[in-house]
Amino acid sequence: MSREQRKLDHIKYALKLGDGPLTNGLENVHFVHNCLPELNPQDIVLSSQFGGIFFLSPFLINAVTGGADAVTEINRRLARAAKKAGAAIAVGSQYGSVKNKTNYQSYEVVREEYPDGIVFANTSALATPEEALEAVRMLNADALQIHLNPAQELIMPEGDRDFKGLFANMQRILDKCPVPVIVKETGCGMAARQVKQLLKAGFTCFDVGGAGGTNFPAIEAERYGGTAFLNGWGLNTAQSLLEAGGVCGNEGYIAACGGIRSGLDAAKALALGADIAGMAGNVLEAAVNKGEDAAAEIILQAEEELRMLMLLTGSSDIKSLRAKPLYFTGSLLDFMQCRGWEPAEVARSRR
Ligand SMILES: Cc1cc2nc3c(=O)[nH]c(=O)nc-3n(C[C@H](O)[C@H](O)[C@H](O)COP(=O)(O)O)c2cc1C
């Protein structure tokens, strides 16, 4: 199957399957209601910092596509939506395009439509430093995402099997890259151990890409009629945020992604330590089926909800949202206990 056909298939099956079967886990994270918020909405600031980049609003339309003529229009709509909503945007993997020097226009359209926006380039961890830099140059990108997707590769018949040497290659990219490098999962999440290993090597930006939203092992299984045994694989977004946040402290930046579908999801993710929140599958669905205004509306609506939740929790900025009381329920409690957190301690420390 050609790379271009695969890009189209990913969109087709992502739209067909939607989210799940796992949830993002944020349904097990709860704010404690504040009946006396003492805050004027005018004093609420949504700005954030990620990798030294200033975000006026903490939303990102995450990496989806590019690399085929047929998807240029989708990237145009996504870029227009990002511009309208004042969100950042990432393009889909540029790896094949840069390698073969083809289909640049399908990505360049994003920068053309959004000249002063925050735009992230995206490549495979297999890219050479030169290829990674070409991906950044193509978009005059503000940062570079390096995606990790081992579970997807294993279910895809033509996928990579040999993951040895990826880490060393990523370090070579980091050494050469003039913009922040974001290590990004694509829907199976991140654990503390790998985040720690990456931090030690100098990586400071992570997109946890947790389970609970778009599910690439399921997409590949559906495309090929293959095995569904990894359809429930991975750390969900809430678990990944706890894991990454636990080791990052003030040393790293975290993007929450994976089934973020509302301002409430985003607020909980930010409260768990994320600096920005990304959405992909739902914004793609709106852009394809309803157009760029509907895609922008998803972000604008989430932003409005986030603003209300900040008012309701008495949080004038994202930093103060991060200190607000939370409690945890359901399977997240088991996870926390097994992984060494004492949920009551975590809740008490924010009381
Ligand atoms: C059709 C489609 C294609 C994607 N392609 C890429 C990609 O090329 N590179 C990447 O890093 N992530 C890619 N992603 C993953 C998203 O950026 C995101 O990490 C994942 O979908 C989880 O977010 P969601 O649940 O909001 O969709 C893709 C997502 C979709 C829906």
Tab-separated table of C-alpha atoms and ligand atoms in Angstrom:
chain	number	residue	atom	x	y	z
A	1	MET	CA	0.000	0.000	0.000
A	2	SER	CA	1.301	3.458	-0.864
A	3	ARG	CA	2.070	5.968	1.860
A	4	GLU	CA	-0.509	8.344	0.381
A	5	GLN	CA	-3.241	5.712	0.478
A	6	ARG	CA	-2.317	4.955	4.083
A	7	LYS	CA	-2.795	8.621	5.033
A	8	LEU	CA	-6.290	8.557	3.530
A	9	ASP	CA	-7.078	5.253	5.235
A	10	HIS	CA	-6.066	6.633	8.622
A	11	ILE	CA	-8.556	9.462	8.242
A	12	LYS	CA	-11.284	7.122	6.981
A	13	TYR	CA	-10.888	4.627	9.839
A	14	ALA	CA	-10.312	7.246	12.541
A	15	LEU	CA	-13.669	8.767	11.569
A	16	LYS	CA	-15.341	5.372	11.321
A	17	LEU	CA	-14.145	4.073	14.705
A	18	GLY	CA	-14.174	7.246	16.800
A	19	ASP	CA	-12.825	7.047	20.358
A	20	GLY	CA	-12.153	4.097	22.644
A	21	PRO	CA	-12.749	1.380	23.719
A	22	LEU	CA	-10.691	2.764	26.642
A	23	THR	CA	-11.728	6.103	28.143
A	24	ASN	CA	-9.323	8.977	28.755
A	25	GLY	CA	-9.557	8.308	32.524
A	26	LEU	CA	-10.408	11.935	33.284
A	27	GLU	CA	-13.923	10.824	34.324
A	28	ASN	CA	-12.128	9.605	37.467
A	29	VAL	CA	-10.652	13.027	38.224
A	30	HIS	CA	-12.971	15.543	39.925
A	31	PHE	CA	-12.735	19.139	41.060
A	32	VAL	CA	-14.022	19.978	44.524
A	33	HIS	CA	-16.773	22.555	44.149
A	34	ASN	CA	-16.012	26.048	45.449
A	35	CYS	CA	-19.186	27.913	46.480
A	36	LEU	CA	-17.304	31.186	47.048
A	37	PRO	CA	-14.981	31.707	44.083
A	38	GLU	CA	-14.409	35.472	44.628
A	39	LEU	CA	-13.241	36.086	41.077
A	40	ASN	CA	-14.208	38.468	38.290
A	41	PRO	CA	-14.277	36.755	34.855
A	42	GLN	CA	-12.302	39.698	33.484
A	43	ASP	CA	-9.390	38.715	35.682
A	44	ILE	CA	-9.101	35.197	34.257
A	45	VAL	CA	-6.054	34.651	32.051
A	46	LEU	CA	-5.834	31.513	29.906
A	47	SER	CA	-2.259	31.983	28.722
A	48	SER	CA	0.345	29.276	29.157
A	49	GLN	CA	3.959	28.435	28.341
A	50	PHE	CA	5.073	25.283	26.594
A	51	GLY	CA	8.712	24.738	25.679
A	52	GLY	CA	9.378	28.446	26.105
A	53	ILE	CA	6.603	29.251	23.627
A	54	PHE	CA	3.910	31.635	24.822
A	55	PHE	CA	0.331	30.420	24.257
A	56	LEU	CA	-2.453	32.977	24.567
A	57	SER	CA	-4.862	30.080	25.019
A	58	PRO	CA	-3.757	26.536	25.979
A	59	PHE	CA	-5.297	24.682	23.013
A	60	LEU	CA	-3.654	22.793	20.184
A	61	ILE	CA	-5.147	21.119	17.107
A	62	ASN	CA	-2.857	18.127	17.178
A	63	ALA	CA	-1.066	16.301	14.368
A	64	VAL	CA	-3.355	14.667	11.834
A	65	THR	CA	-2.315	14.724	8.241
A	66	GLY	CA	-0.362	15.841	5.181
A	67	GLY	CA	1.661	13.991	2.566
A	68	ALA	CA	-1.012	13.452	-0.112
A	69	ASP	CA	-2.637	15.915	-2.495
A	70	ALA	CA	-6.045	14.751	-1.354
A	71	VAL	CA	-5.468	15.954	2.224
A	72	THR	CA	-4.307	19.490	1.401
A	73	GLU	CA	-7.880	20.728	1.765
A	74	ILE	CA	-8.172	19.084	5.202
A	75	ASN	CA	-4.998	20.801	6.398
A	76	ARG	CA	-6.324	24.087	4.981
A	77	ARG	CA	-9.529	23.706	7.005
A	78	LEU	CA	-7.654	22.713	10.160
A	79	ALA	CA	-5.312	25.705	9.813
A	80	ARG	CA	-8.241	28.087	9.279
A	81	ALA	CA	-9.973	26.585	12.308
A	82	ALA	CA	-6.838	27.013	14.433
A	83	LYS	CA	-6.516	30.620	13.279
A	84	LYS	CA	-10.141	31.386	14.006
A	85	ALA	CA	-9.901	29.867	17.484
A	86	GLY	CA	-6.442	31.287	18.233
A	87	ALA	CA	-5.120	27.766	18.842
A	88	ALA	CA	-1.780	26.241	17.941
A	89	ILE	CA	-1.659	23.534	15.263
A	90	ALA	CA	0.557	20.546	14.446
A	91	VAL	CA	0.734	18.853	11.055
A	92	GLY	CA	0.794	15.087	10.490
A	93	SER	CA	4.038	13.230	9.950
A	94	GLN	CA	6.274	14.857	7.309
A	95	TYR	CA	8.710	11.942	7.383
A	96	GLY	CA	7.759	10.345	4.053
A	97	SER	CA	7.406	13.680	2.284
A	98	VAL	CA	10.811	14.888	3.362
A	99	LYS	CA	12.419	11.557	2.491
A	100	ASN	CA	10.923	11.498	-0.990
A	101	LYS	CA	10.786	15.281	-1.504
A	102	THR	CA	7.089	15.115	-2.411
A	103	ASN	CA	3.762	16.658	-1.387
A	104	TYR	CA	5.264	19.635	0.491
A	105	GLN	CA	2.264	21.766	-0.446
A	106	SER	CA	-0.066	19.560	1.616
A	107	TYR	CA	1.807	20.798	4.724
A	108	GLU	CA	2.884	24.265	3.586
A	109	VAL	CA	-0.774	25.232	3.265
A	110	VAL	CA	-0.909	25.327	7.093
A	111	ARG	CA	1.718	28.063	7.354
A	112	GLU	CA	0.224	29.905	4.371
A	113	GLU	CA	-3.179	30.004	6.060
A	114	TYR	CA	-1.808	30.811	9.502
A	115	PRO	CA	1.321	32.931	8.982
A	116	ASP	CA	1.581	34.170	12.557
A	117	GLY	CA	0.254	31.060	14.308
A	118	ILE	CA	2.094	28.569	16.486
A	119	VAL	CA	2.781	25.663	14.105
A	120	PHE	CA	4.455	22.378	15.035
A	121	ALA	CA	6.297	20.183	12.536
A	122	ASN	CA	6.096	16.402	12.959
A	123	THR	CA	8.390	13.548	12.100
A	124	SER	CA	9.183	9.939	12.871
A	125	ALA	CA	11.878	9.063	15.406
A	126	LEU	CA	13.597	7.363	12.449
A	127	ALA	CA	14.285	10.658	10.649
A	128	THR	CA	17.855	11.811	10.218
A	129	PRO	CA	18.643	15.182	11.799
A	130	GLU	CA	18.744	16.686	8.289
A	131	GLU	CA	15.272	15.331	7.482
A	132	ALA	CA	13.948	16.633	10.799
A	133	LEU	CA	15.379	20.079	10.099
A	134	GLU	CA	13.839	20.045	6.624
A	135	ALA	CA	10.433	19.336	8.233
A	136	VAL	CA	10.926	22.367	10.501
A	137	ARG	CA	12.083	24.557	7.596
A	138	MET	CA	9.125	23.544	5.433
A	139	LEU	CA	6.757	25.246	7.897
A	140	ASN	CA	9.035	27.723	9.588
A	141	ALA	CA	7.816	25.685	12.561
A	142	ASP	CA	7.857	26.868	16.158
A	143	ALA	CA	8.611	23.369	17.471
A	144	LEU	CA	9.124	19.827	16.215
A	145	GLN	CA	7.099	16.828	17.351
A	146	ILE	CA	8.804	13.434	17.191
A	147	HIS	CA	6.101	10.793	17.322
A	148	LEU	CA	6.379	7.403	18.997
A	149	ASN	CA	3.845	4.718	18.079
A	150	PRO	CA	5.265	1.219	18.687
A	151	ALA	CA	1.889	-0.481	19.281
A	152	GLN	CA	0.539	0.878	15.982
A	153	GLU	CA	3.656	-0.258	14.108
A	154	LEU	CA	3.232	-3.803	15.421
A	155	ILE	CA	-0.375	-4.135	14.279
A	156	MET	CA	0.379	-2.623	10.848
A	157	PRO	CA	1.645	-5.424	8.562
A	158	GLU	CA	4.112	-3.055	6.874
A	159	GLY	CA	5.027	-1.405	10.210
A	160	ASP	CA	8.473	-1.228	11.807
A	161	ARG	CA	9.446	-4.031	14.137
A	162	ASP	CA	12.950	-3.027	15.162
A	163	PHE	CA	12.862	-0.169	17.669
A	164	LYS	CA	16.505	-0.419	18.634
A	165	GLY	CA	18.519	2.763	18.200
A	166	LEU	CA	15.509	5.123	18.163
A	167	PHE	CA	16.517	6.852	21.386
A	168	ALA	CA	20.050	7.582	20.146
A	169	ASN	CA	18.593	8.892	16.892
A	170	MET	CA	16.186	11.154	18.763
A	171	GLN	CA	19.133	12.565	20.694
A	172	ARG	CA	20.889	13.351	17.421
A	173	ILE	CA	17.783	15.237	16.269
A	174	LEU	CA	17.596	17.099	19.587
A	175	ASP	CA	21.265	18.133	19.306
A	176	LYS	CA	20.735	19.693	15.891
A	177	CYS	CA	17.221	21.092	16.145
A	178	PRO	CA	16.990	24.901	16.481
A	179	VAL	CA	13.425	24.819	17.886
A	180	PRO	CA	11.965	22.927	20.885
A	181	VAL	CA	11.608	19.176	20.336
A	182	ILE	CA	8.423	17.533	21.644
A	183	VAL	CA	8.378	13.793	22.240
A	184	LYS	CA	4.860	12.676	21.427
A	185	GLU	CA	2.869	9.471	21.747
A	186	THR	CA	-0.084	8.988	19.441
A	187	GLY	CA	-2.659	7.351	21.721
A	188	CYS	CA	-0.999	4.750	23.960
A	189	GLY	CA	0.335	7.150	26.576
A	190	MET	CA	3.619	7.655	28.425
A	191	ALA	CA	5.011	6.185	31.627
A	192	ALA	CA	7.255	7.882	34.188
A	193	ARG	CA	10.264	5.721	33.405
A	194	GLN	CA	10.533	6.787	29.759
A	195	VAL	CA	9.820	10.438	30.569
A	196	LYS	CA	12.604	10.295	33.143
A	197	GLN	CA	14.999	8.715	30.634
A	198	LEU	CA	14.147	11.406	28.090
A	199	LEU	CA	14.478	14.236	30.624
A	200	LYS	CA	17.905	12.967	31.570
A	201	ALA	CA	18.905	13.103	27.901
A	202	GLY	CA	17.816	16.743	27.632
A	203	PHE	CA	14.258	16.439	26.267
A	204	THR	CA	11.928	18.807	28.093
A	205	CYS	CA	8.677	18.767	26.087
A	206	PHE	CA	6.259	15.837	26.150
A	207	ASP	CA	2.895	15.204	24.536
A	208	VAL	CA	1.546	12.245	26.510
A	209	GLY	CA	-0.866	11.127	23.755
A	210	GLY	CA	-2.804	8.897	26.135
A	211	ALA	CA	-5.359	6.208	25.371
A	212	GLY	CA	-9.046	7.063	25.377
A	213	GLY	CA	-9.443	8.912	22.097
A	214	THR	CA	-8.231	7.976	18.619
A	215	ASN	CA	-6.920	4.418	18.765
A	216	PHE	CA	-4.262	3.516	16.200
A	217	PRO	CA	-3.889	-0.191	17.032
A	218	ALA	CA	-7.680	-0.434	16.472
A	219	ILE	CA	-7.464	1.590	13.247
A	220	GLU	CA	-4.746	-0.704	11.865
A	221	ALA	CA	-6.670	-3.828	12.915
A	222	GLU	CA	-9.782	-2.523	11.162
A	223	ARG	CA	-7.883	-1.593	7.995
A	224	TYR	CA	-6.376	-5.034	7.609
A	225	GLY	CA	-8.988	-7.171	9.322
A	226	GLY	CA	-6.135	-7.958	11.689
A	227	THR	CA	-5.924	-8.798	15.366
A	228	ALA	CA	-7.687	-6.529	17.836
A	229	PHE	CA	-5.639	-7.725	20.810
A	230	LEU	CA	-4.037	-4.302	21.359
A	231	ASN	CA	-7.300	-2.340	21.062
A	232	GLY	CA	-7.319	-1.807	24.833
A	233	TRP	CA	-3.568	-1.278	25.171
A	234	GLY	CA	-1.882	1.697	26.766
A	235	LEU	CA	-1.966	4.199	29.585
A	236	ASN	CA	-4.944	6.488	29.384
A	237	THR	CA	-4.527	10.262	29.399
A	238	ALA	CA	-5.168	10.723	33.135
A	239	GLN	CA	-2.673	7.972	34.002
A	240	SER	CA	-0.101	9.389	31.567
A	241	LEU	CA	-0.449	12.882	33.021
A	242	LEU	CA	0.146	11.546	36.535
A	243	GLU	CA	3.153	9.563	35.321
A	244	ALA	CA	4.724	12.373	33.295
A	245	GLY	CA	3.852	15.078	35.820
A	246	GLY	CA	5.326	13.013	38.627
A	247	VAL	CA	8.792	13.120	37.093
A	248	CYS	CA	8.726	16.414	35.174
A	249	GLY	CA	8.150	18.747	38.113
A	250	ASN	CA	9.384	22.157	36.980
A	251	GLU	CA	11.903	20.631	34.584
A	252	GLY	CA	9.565	19.775	31.720
A	253	TYR	CA	6.483	20.845	29.794
A	254	ILE	CA	3.496	18.599	29.197
A	255	ALA	CA	0.862	18.591	26.474
A	256	ALA	CA	-2.267	16.594	27.313
A	257	CYS	CA	-3.768	14.721	24.405
A	258	GLY	CA	-5.796	11.567	23.875
A	259	GLY	CA	-9.574	11.833	24.048
A	260	ILE	CA	-9.654	15.474	25.194
A	261	ARG	CA	-13.151	16.370	24.025
A	262	SER	CA	-14.356	19.274	26.154
A	263	GLY	CA	-13.328	22.193	28.301
A	264	LEU	CA	-13.900	19.970	31.336
A	265	ASP	CA	-11.417	17.381	30.008
A	266	ALA	CA	-8.930	20.176	29.303
A	267	ALA	CA	-9.417	21.781	32.729
A	268	LYS	CA	-8.824	18.457	34.502
A	269	ALA	CA	-5.740	17.803	32.374
A	270	LEU	CA	-4.346	21.264	33.135
A	271	ALA	CA	-5.139	20.757	36.828
A	272	LEU	CA	-3.137	17.506	36.688
A	273	GLY	CA	-0.116	19.460	35.454
A	274	ALA	CA	-0.473	19.791	31.676
A	275	ASP	CA	0.603	23.118	30.144
A	276	ILE	CA	-1.521	22.804	26.997
A	277	ALA	CA	-4.289	20.492	25.733
A	278	GLY	CA	-4.489	18.993	22.250
A	279	MET	CA	-7.376	17.538	20.279
A	280	ALA	CA	-7.161	15.645	17.002
A	281	GLY	CA	-9.876	13.105	16.095
A	282	ASN	CA	-12.892	15.224	17.037
A	283	VAL	CA	-11.575	18.361	15.310
A	284	LEU	CA	-10.750	16.307	12.209
A	285	GLU	CA	-14.287	14.896	12.167
A	286	ALA	CA	-15.783	18.394	12.308
A	287	ALA	CA	-13.396	19.750	9.656
A	288	VAL	CA	-14.138	16.889	7.239
A	289	ASN	CA	-17.896	16.588	7.768
A	290	LYS	CA	-18.936	20.141	8.628
A	291	GLY	CA	-16.113	22.489	7.701
A	292	GLU	CA	-13.601	24.802	9.304
A	293	ASP	CA	-16.102	26.871	11.306
A	294	ALA	CA	-17.426	23.765	13.061
A	295	ALA	CA	-13.847	22.683	13.793
A	296	ALA	CA	-13.036	26.118	15.251
A	297	GLU	CA	-16.220	25.998	17.299
A	298	ILE	CA	-15.029	22.868	19.122
A	299	ILE	CA	-11.973	24.754	20.390
A	300	LEU	CA	-13.894	27.950	21.136
A	301	GLN	CA	-16.526	26.023	23.072
A	302	ALA	CA	-13.845	24.180	25.071
A	303	GLU	CA	-12.146	27.496	25.800
A	304	GLU	CA	-15.413	28.955	27.055
A	305	GLU	CA	-15.994	25.936	29.291
A	306	LEU	CA	-12.443	26.155	30.608
A	307	ARG	CA	-13.016	29.813	31.463
A	308	MET	CA	-16.194	28.912	33.384
A	309	LEU	CA	-14.437	26.114	35.268
A	310	MET	CA	-11.617	28.462	36.201
A	311	LEU	CA	-14.201	30.916	37.528
A	312	LEU	CA	-15.975	28.137	39.401
A	313	THR	CA	-12.763	26.903	41.008
A	314	GLY	CA	-11.530	30.418	41.762
A	315	SER	CA	-8.538	30.073	39.419
A	316	SER	CA	-7.345	33.301	37.847
A	317	ASP	CA	-4.691	31.500	35.773
A	318	ILE	CA	-3.535	28.008	34.805
A	319	LYS	CA	-0.937	27.952	37.573
A	320	SER	CA	-3.591	28.524	40.195
A	321	LEU	CA	-5.882	25.895	38.575
A	322	ARG	CA	-3.043	23.423	39.165
A	323	ALA	CA	-3.243	23.952	42.910
A	324	LYS	CA	-7.011	23.522	43.203
A	325	PRO	CA	-8.497	20.590	45.138
A	326	LEU	CA	-9.125	17.374	43.227
A	327	TYR	CA	-10.276	13.934	44.189
A	328	PHE	CA	-10.020	10.645	42.380
A	329	THR	CA	-12.386	7.722	41.884
A	330	GLY	CA	-12.738	4.387	40.110
A	331	SER	CA	-9.913	2.561	38.403
A	332	LEU	CA	-7.635	5.600	38.672
A	333	LEU	CA	-7.492	4.982	42.433
A	334	ASP	CA	-6.197	1.431	41.836
A	335	PHE	CA	-3.697	2.733	39.341
A	336	MET	CA	-2.426	5.417	41.715
A	337	GLN	CA	-2.096	2.999	44.600
A	338	CYS	CA	-0.294	0.375	42.522
A	339	ARG	CA	2.059	2.943	41.053
A	340	GLY	CA	3.052	4.423	44.406
A	341	TRP	CA	0.783	7.433	44.905
A	342	GLU	CA	-1.338	7.762	47.992
A	343	PRO	CA	-4.526	9.304	46.498
A	344	ALA	CA	-5.627	10.818	49.817
A	345	GLU	CA	-2.179	12.402	50.207
A	346	VAL	CA	-2.354	13.878	46.707
A	347	ALA	CA	-5.867	15.194	47.402
A	348	ARG	CA	-4.845	16.501	50.844
A	349	SER	CA	-1.809	18.340	49.459
A	350	ARG	CA	-4.174	20.412	47.306
A	351	ARG	CA	-6.786	21.074	49.947
B	1	LIG	C1	-6.233	10.564	11.139
B	1	LIG	C2	-5.162	10.810	12.160
B	1	LIG	C3	-3.842	10.820	11.752
B	1	LIG	C4	-2.811	11.057	12.674
B	1	LIG	N1	-1.520	11.156	12.254
B	1	LIG	C5	-0.551	11.496	13.138
B	1	LIG	C6	0.783	11.733	12.705
B	1	LIG	O1	1.094	11.666	11.517
B	1	LIG	N2	1.719	12.057	13.637
B	1	LIG	C7	1.405	12.158	14.969
B	1	LIG	O2	2.257	12.491	15.788
B	1	LIG	N3	0.143	11.925	15.404
B	1	LIG	C8	-0.826	11.619	14.526
B	1	LIG	N4	-2.113	11.434	14.967
B	1	LIG	C9	-2.348	11.350	16.423
B	1	LIG	C10	-2.884	12.628	17.048
B	1	LIG	O3	-1.984	13.702	16.919
B	1	LIG	C11	-3.191	12.411	18.536
B	1	LIG	O4	-2.002	12.156	19.226
B	1	LIG	C12	-4.144	11.238	18.760
B	1	LIG	O5	-5.098	11.176	17.736
B	1	LIG	C13	-4.859	11.350	20.097
B	1	LIG	O6	-5.656	12.499	20.141
B	1	LIG	P1	-7.267	12.458	19.933
B	1	LIG	O7	-7.773	11.389	20.832
B	1	LIG	O8	-7.713	13.827	20.275
B	1	LIG	O9	-7.509	12.126	18.495
B	1	LIG	C14	-3.139	11.243	14.051
B	1	LIG	C15	-4.498	11.253	14.437
B	1	LIG	C16	-5.498	11.039	13.513
B	1	LIG	C17	-6.927	11.087	13.969
